[in-house]
Coordinates of C-alpha atoms in Angstrom, one line a residue:
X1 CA -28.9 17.2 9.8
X2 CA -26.3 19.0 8.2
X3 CA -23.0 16.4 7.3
X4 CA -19.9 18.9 7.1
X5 CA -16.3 18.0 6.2
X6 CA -14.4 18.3 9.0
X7 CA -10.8 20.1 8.3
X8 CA -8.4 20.9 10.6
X9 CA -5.2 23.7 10.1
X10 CA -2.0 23.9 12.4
X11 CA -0.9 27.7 11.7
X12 CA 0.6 30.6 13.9
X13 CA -0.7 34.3 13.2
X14 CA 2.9 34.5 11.8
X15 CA 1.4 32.6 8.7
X16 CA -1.3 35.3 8.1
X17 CA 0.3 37.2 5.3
X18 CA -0.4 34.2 2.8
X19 CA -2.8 32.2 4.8
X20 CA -5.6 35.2 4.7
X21 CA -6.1 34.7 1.1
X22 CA -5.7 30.7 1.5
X23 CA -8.4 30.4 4.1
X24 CA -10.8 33.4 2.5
X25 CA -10.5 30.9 -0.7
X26 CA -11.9 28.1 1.0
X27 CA -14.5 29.9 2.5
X28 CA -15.1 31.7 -1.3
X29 CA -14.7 28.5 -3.1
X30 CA -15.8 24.9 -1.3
X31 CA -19.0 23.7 -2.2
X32 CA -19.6 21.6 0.4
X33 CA -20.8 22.9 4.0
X34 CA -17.6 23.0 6.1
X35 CA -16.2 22.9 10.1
X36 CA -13.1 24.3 9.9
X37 CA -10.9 23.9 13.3
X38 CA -7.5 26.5 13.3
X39 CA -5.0 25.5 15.7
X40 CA -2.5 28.0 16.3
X41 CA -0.1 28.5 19.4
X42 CA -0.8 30.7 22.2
X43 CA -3.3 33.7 23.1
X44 CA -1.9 36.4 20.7
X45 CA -2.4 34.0 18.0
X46 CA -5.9 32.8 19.0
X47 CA -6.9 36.2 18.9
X48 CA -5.3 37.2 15.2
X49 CA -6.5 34.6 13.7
X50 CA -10.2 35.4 14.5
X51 CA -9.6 38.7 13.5
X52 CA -8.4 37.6 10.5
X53 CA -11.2 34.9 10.0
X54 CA -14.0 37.4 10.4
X55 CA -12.1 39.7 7.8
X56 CA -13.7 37.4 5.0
X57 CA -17.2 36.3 4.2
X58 CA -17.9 32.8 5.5
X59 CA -21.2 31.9 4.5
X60 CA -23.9 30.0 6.3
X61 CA -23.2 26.7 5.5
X62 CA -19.5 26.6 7.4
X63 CA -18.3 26.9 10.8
X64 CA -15.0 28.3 11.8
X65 CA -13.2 27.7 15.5
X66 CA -9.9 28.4 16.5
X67 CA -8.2 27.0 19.5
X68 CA -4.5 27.4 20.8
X69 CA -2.1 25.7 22.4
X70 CA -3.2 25.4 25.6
X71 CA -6.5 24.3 25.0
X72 CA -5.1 21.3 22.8
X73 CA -2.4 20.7 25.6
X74 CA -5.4 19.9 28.0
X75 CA -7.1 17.0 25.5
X76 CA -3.8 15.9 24.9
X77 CA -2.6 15.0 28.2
X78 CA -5.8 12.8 28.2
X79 CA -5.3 11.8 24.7
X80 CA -1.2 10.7 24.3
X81 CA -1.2 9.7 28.2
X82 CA 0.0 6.2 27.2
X83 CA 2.6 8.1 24.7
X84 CA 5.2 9.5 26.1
X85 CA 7.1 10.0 22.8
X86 CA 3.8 11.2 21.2
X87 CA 3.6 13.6 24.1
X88 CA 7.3 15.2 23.7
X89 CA 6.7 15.1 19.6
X90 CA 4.3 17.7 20.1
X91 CA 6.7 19.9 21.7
X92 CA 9.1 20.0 18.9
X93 CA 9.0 21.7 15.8
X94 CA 5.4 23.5 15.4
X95 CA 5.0 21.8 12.0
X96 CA 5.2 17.9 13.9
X97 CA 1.7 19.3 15.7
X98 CA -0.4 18.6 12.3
X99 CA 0.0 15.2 12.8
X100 CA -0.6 15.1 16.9
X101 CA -3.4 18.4 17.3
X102 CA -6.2 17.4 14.5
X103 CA -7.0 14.0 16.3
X104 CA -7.6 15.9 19.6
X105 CA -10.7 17.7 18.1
X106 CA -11.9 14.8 16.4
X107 CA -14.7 12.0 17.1
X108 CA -14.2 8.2 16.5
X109 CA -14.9 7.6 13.1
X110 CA -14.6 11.2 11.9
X111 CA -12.7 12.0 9.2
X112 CA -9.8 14.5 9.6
X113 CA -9.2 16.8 6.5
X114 CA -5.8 18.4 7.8
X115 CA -4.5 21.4 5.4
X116 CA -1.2 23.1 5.3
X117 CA -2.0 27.2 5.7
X118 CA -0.2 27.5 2.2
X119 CA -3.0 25.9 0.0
X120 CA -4.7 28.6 -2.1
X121 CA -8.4 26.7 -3.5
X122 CA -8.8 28.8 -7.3
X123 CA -12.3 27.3 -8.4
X124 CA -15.6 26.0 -6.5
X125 CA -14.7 22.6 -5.7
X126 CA -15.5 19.7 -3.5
X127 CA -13.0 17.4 -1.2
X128 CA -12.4 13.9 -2.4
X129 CA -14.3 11.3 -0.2
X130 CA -12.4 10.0 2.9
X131 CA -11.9 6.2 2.8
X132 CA -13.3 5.0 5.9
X133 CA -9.5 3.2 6.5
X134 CA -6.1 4.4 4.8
X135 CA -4.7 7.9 4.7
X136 CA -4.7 9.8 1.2
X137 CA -2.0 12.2 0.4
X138 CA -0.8 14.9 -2.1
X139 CA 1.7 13.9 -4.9
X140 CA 4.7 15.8 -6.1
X141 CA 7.2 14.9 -8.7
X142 CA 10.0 15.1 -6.1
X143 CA 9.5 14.5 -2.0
X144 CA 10.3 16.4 1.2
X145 CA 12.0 13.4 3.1
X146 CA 14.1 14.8 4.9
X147 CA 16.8 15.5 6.6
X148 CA 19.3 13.0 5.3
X149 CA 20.3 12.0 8.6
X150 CA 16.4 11.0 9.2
X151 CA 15.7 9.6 6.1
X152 CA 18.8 7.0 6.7
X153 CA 17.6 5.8 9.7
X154 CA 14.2 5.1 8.8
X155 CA 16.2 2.6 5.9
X156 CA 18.5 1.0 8.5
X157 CA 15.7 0.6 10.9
X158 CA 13.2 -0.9 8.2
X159 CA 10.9 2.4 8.4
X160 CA 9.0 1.8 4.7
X161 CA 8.5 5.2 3.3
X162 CA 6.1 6.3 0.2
X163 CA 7.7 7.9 -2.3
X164 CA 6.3 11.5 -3.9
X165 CA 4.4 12.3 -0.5
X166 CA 3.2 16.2 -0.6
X167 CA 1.5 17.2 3.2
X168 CA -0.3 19.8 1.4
X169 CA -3.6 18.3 2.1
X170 CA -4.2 15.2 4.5
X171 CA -7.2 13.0 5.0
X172 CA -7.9 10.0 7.4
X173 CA -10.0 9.1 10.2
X174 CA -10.0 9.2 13.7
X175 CA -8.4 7.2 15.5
X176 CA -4.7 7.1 14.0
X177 CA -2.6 4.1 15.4
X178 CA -1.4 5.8 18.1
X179 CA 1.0 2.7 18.9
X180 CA 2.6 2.7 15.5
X181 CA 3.0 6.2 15.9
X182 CA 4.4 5.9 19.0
X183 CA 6.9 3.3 17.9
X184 CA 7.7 5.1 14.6
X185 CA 8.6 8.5 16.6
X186 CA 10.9 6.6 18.7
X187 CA 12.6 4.3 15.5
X188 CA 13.3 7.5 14.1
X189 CA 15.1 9.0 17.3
X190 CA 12.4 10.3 19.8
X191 CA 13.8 13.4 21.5
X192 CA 17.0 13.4 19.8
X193 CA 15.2 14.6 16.2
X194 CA 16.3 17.2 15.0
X195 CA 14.0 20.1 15.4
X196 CA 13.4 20.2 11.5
X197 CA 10.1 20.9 9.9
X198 CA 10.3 18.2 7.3
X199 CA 10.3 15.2 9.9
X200 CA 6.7 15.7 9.6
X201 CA 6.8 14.6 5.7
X202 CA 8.8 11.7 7.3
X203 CA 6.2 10.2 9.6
X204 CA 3.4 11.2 6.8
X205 CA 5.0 8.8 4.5
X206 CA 5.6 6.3 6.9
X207 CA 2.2 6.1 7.9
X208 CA 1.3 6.1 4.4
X209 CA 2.7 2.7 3.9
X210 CA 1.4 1.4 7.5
X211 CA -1.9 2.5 7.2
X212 CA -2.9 1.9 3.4
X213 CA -4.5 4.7 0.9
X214 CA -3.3 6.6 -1.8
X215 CA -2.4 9.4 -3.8
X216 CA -4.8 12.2 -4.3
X217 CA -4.6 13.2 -8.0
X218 CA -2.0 15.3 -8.8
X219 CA -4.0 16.8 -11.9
X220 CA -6.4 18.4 -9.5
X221 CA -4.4 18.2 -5.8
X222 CA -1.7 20.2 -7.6
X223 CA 2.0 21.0 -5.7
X224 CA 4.1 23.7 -6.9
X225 CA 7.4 22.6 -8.6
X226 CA 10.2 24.8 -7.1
X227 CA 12.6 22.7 -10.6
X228 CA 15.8 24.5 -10.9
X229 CA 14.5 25.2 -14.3
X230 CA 12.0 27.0 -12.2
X231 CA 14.7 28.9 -10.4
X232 CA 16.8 29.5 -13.8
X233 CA 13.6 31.1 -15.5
X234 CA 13.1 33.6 -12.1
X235 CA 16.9 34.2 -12.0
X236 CA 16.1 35.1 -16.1
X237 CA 13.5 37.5 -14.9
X238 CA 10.7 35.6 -14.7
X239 CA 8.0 36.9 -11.4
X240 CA 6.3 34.1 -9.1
X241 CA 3.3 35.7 -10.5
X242 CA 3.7 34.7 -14.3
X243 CA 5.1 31.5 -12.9
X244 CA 2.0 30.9 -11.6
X245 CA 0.1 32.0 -14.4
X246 CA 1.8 29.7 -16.4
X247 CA 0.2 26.6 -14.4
X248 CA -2.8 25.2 -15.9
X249 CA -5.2 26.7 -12.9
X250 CA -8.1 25.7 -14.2
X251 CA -8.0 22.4 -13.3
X252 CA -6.7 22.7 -9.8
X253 CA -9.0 21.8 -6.8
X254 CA -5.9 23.0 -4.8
X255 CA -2.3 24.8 -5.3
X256 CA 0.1 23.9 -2.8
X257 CA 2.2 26.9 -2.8
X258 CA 5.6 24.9 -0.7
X259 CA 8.5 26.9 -0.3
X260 CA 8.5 30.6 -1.4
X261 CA 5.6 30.3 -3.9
X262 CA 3.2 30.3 -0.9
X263 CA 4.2 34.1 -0.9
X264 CA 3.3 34.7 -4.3
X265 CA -0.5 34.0 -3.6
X266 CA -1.7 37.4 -2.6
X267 CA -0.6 39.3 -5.5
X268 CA -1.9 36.6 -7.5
X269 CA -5.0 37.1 -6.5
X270 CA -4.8 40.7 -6.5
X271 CA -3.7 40.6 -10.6
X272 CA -6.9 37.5 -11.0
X273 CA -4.1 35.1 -12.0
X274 CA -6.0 32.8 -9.1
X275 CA -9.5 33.9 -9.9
X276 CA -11.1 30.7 -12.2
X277 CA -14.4 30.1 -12.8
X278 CA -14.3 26.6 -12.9
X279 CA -16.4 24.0 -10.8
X280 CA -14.8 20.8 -9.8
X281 CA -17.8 19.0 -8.0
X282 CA -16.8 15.5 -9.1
X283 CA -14.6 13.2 -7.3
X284 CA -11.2 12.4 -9.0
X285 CA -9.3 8.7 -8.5
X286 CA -6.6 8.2 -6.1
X287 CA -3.4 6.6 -6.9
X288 CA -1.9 3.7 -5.1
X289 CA 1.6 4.5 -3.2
X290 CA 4.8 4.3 -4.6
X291 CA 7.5 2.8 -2.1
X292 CA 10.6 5.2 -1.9
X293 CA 13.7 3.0 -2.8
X294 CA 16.6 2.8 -1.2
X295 CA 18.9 3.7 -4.3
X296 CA 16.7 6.1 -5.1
X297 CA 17.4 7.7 -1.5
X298 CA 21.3 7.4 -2.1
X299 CA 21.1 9.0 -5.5
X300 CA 19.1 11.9 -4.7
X301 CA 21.5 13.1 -1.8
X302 CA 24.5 12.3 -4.0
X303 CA 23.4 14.4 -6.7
X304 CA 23.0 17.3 -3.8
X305 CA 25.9 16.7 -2.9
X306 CA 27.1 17.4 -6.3
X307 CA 25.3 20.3 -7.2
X308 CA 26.3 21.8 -3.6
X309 CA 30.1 21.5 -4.6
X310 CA 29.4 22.9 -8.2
X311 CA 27.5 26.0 -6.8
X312 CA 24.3 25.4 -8.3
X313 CA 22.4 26.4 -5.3
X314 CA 24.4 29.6 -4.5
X315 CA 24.0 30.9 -8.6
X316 CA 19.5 30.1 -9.0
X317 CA 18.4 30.6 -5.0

């Protein structure tokens, strides 16, 4: 019997003109056989995105489904009906929905691989073993907690965080806790969130600290670094192509492209800046979690605070 790795992608058809060559990548590049499960939003979507899907070669050994909204609405009134704040997360920001619409396709025990639409795979590679408890996460030299206003509740209300938490790639099993979830949503605000997408990095690292795991490794599980030296060398002249190409792409089971790189990716691939040769079949360690401090919290949003007064943001972008 065939044992696939179960992912899972939250994406709208609006996410096509860099997802295409994401999910064609995956197809191109994974090793291992595959059940891939797209969740998008309504009809329209649905039917875009199996368009798109059957635009690309998907060979034998993977199966590709895509469901929308409605569909996942129906298992999740079964699912969440002892959530209520579960239930109204879902219908906030689309984003929040990778954390609640994976675990609706998903059998006890089954692991969930859950992938941002953004994540171009450059090489033939293999997934990292799920643990059968814990959550593993991306790493990235900053972190996405935010908004401020979030982020400072969570420390009043003694939400732990991890520090350096990417959403890139996800993995854990099914079931989550759904009542830590439940009471984490509602710590944090419950309907009165703000409609942000980056409340979902929020609840990640919150869960990473509840649940257990680790960092996938950053050498292979690889973020893009939007530095304002990075935004200084493209306000020099410098393309998103050739600031890819200057990434050591070889080595990369993944590329998170977060924030406008994502839209560099076809292009990329057009010039063969993505197109590597290598094969990354062995599985790489994972690093424990770092807590995110509280001073470190205040510092970072003090030094934004800064460099919003000096103009910083409004001269590199």
């Amino acid at each position: 019997m065939t044992q696939y790795r179960n992912l899972y992608i939250v994406l709208s058809a609006r996410s096509l003109p860099y997802a295409r060559c994401c999910m064609a990548s995956l197809a191109r590049n994974a090793i291992e056989p595959l059940k891939v499960t797209l969740i998008t939003d309504d009809a329209s979507d649905k039917a875009a995105l199996i368009d798109a899907i059957e635009s690309f070669a998907i060979p034998e050994t993977q199966i590709w489904q895509v469901f929308d909204k409605a569909e996942a609405d129906h298992r999740a009134a079964k699912l969440y009906e002892a959530y209520p704040a579960i239930r109204a997360f879902r219908e906030g920001h689309p984003c929040w929905r990778k954390i609640t619409d994976p675990p609706l396709f998903a059998q006890p025990g089954e692991e969930m691989i859950i992938l941002d639409p953004d994540v171009y795979f450059p090489n033939r590679f293999t997934f990292e073993p799920t643990p059968q408890t814990g959550l593993l996460l991306m790493w990235q030299h900053p972190n996405c907690l935010l908004p401020e206003e979030v982020v400072r509740k969570a420390f009043e209300d003694g939400v732990v965080m991890a520090d350096h938490t990417d959403i890139g790639v996800a993995h854990a099993r099914f079931p989550l806790d759904w009542q830590e979830l439940e009471r984490l949503i509602t710590t944090l605000g419950g309907p009165s969130l703000p409609r942000s997408m980056h409340v979902e990095s929020v609840i990640w690292a919150a869960l990473a600290m509840s649940m257990g795991g680790g960092y996938l490794d950053p050498n292979h599980w690889h973020c893009y670094r939007n530095s304002l030296w990075a935004r200084l060398r493209r306000k020099l002249g410098q393309s998103g192509v050739a600031s890819l190409a200057a990434l050591d792409i070889a080595s990369f089971k993944c590329l998170h492209g977060g924030g406008e790189a994502k839209n560099w990716f076809p292009e990329a691939e057009r010039v063969g800046v993505l197109s590597c040769r290598s094969e990354l079949a062995a599985p790489s360690a994972i690093r424990p979690y770092e807590i995110f401090p509280r001073g470190k919290f205040e510092r970072k949003f003090a030094l934004r605070g800064l460099a919003s007064r000096l103009g910083l943001y409004r001269l590199l972008g």
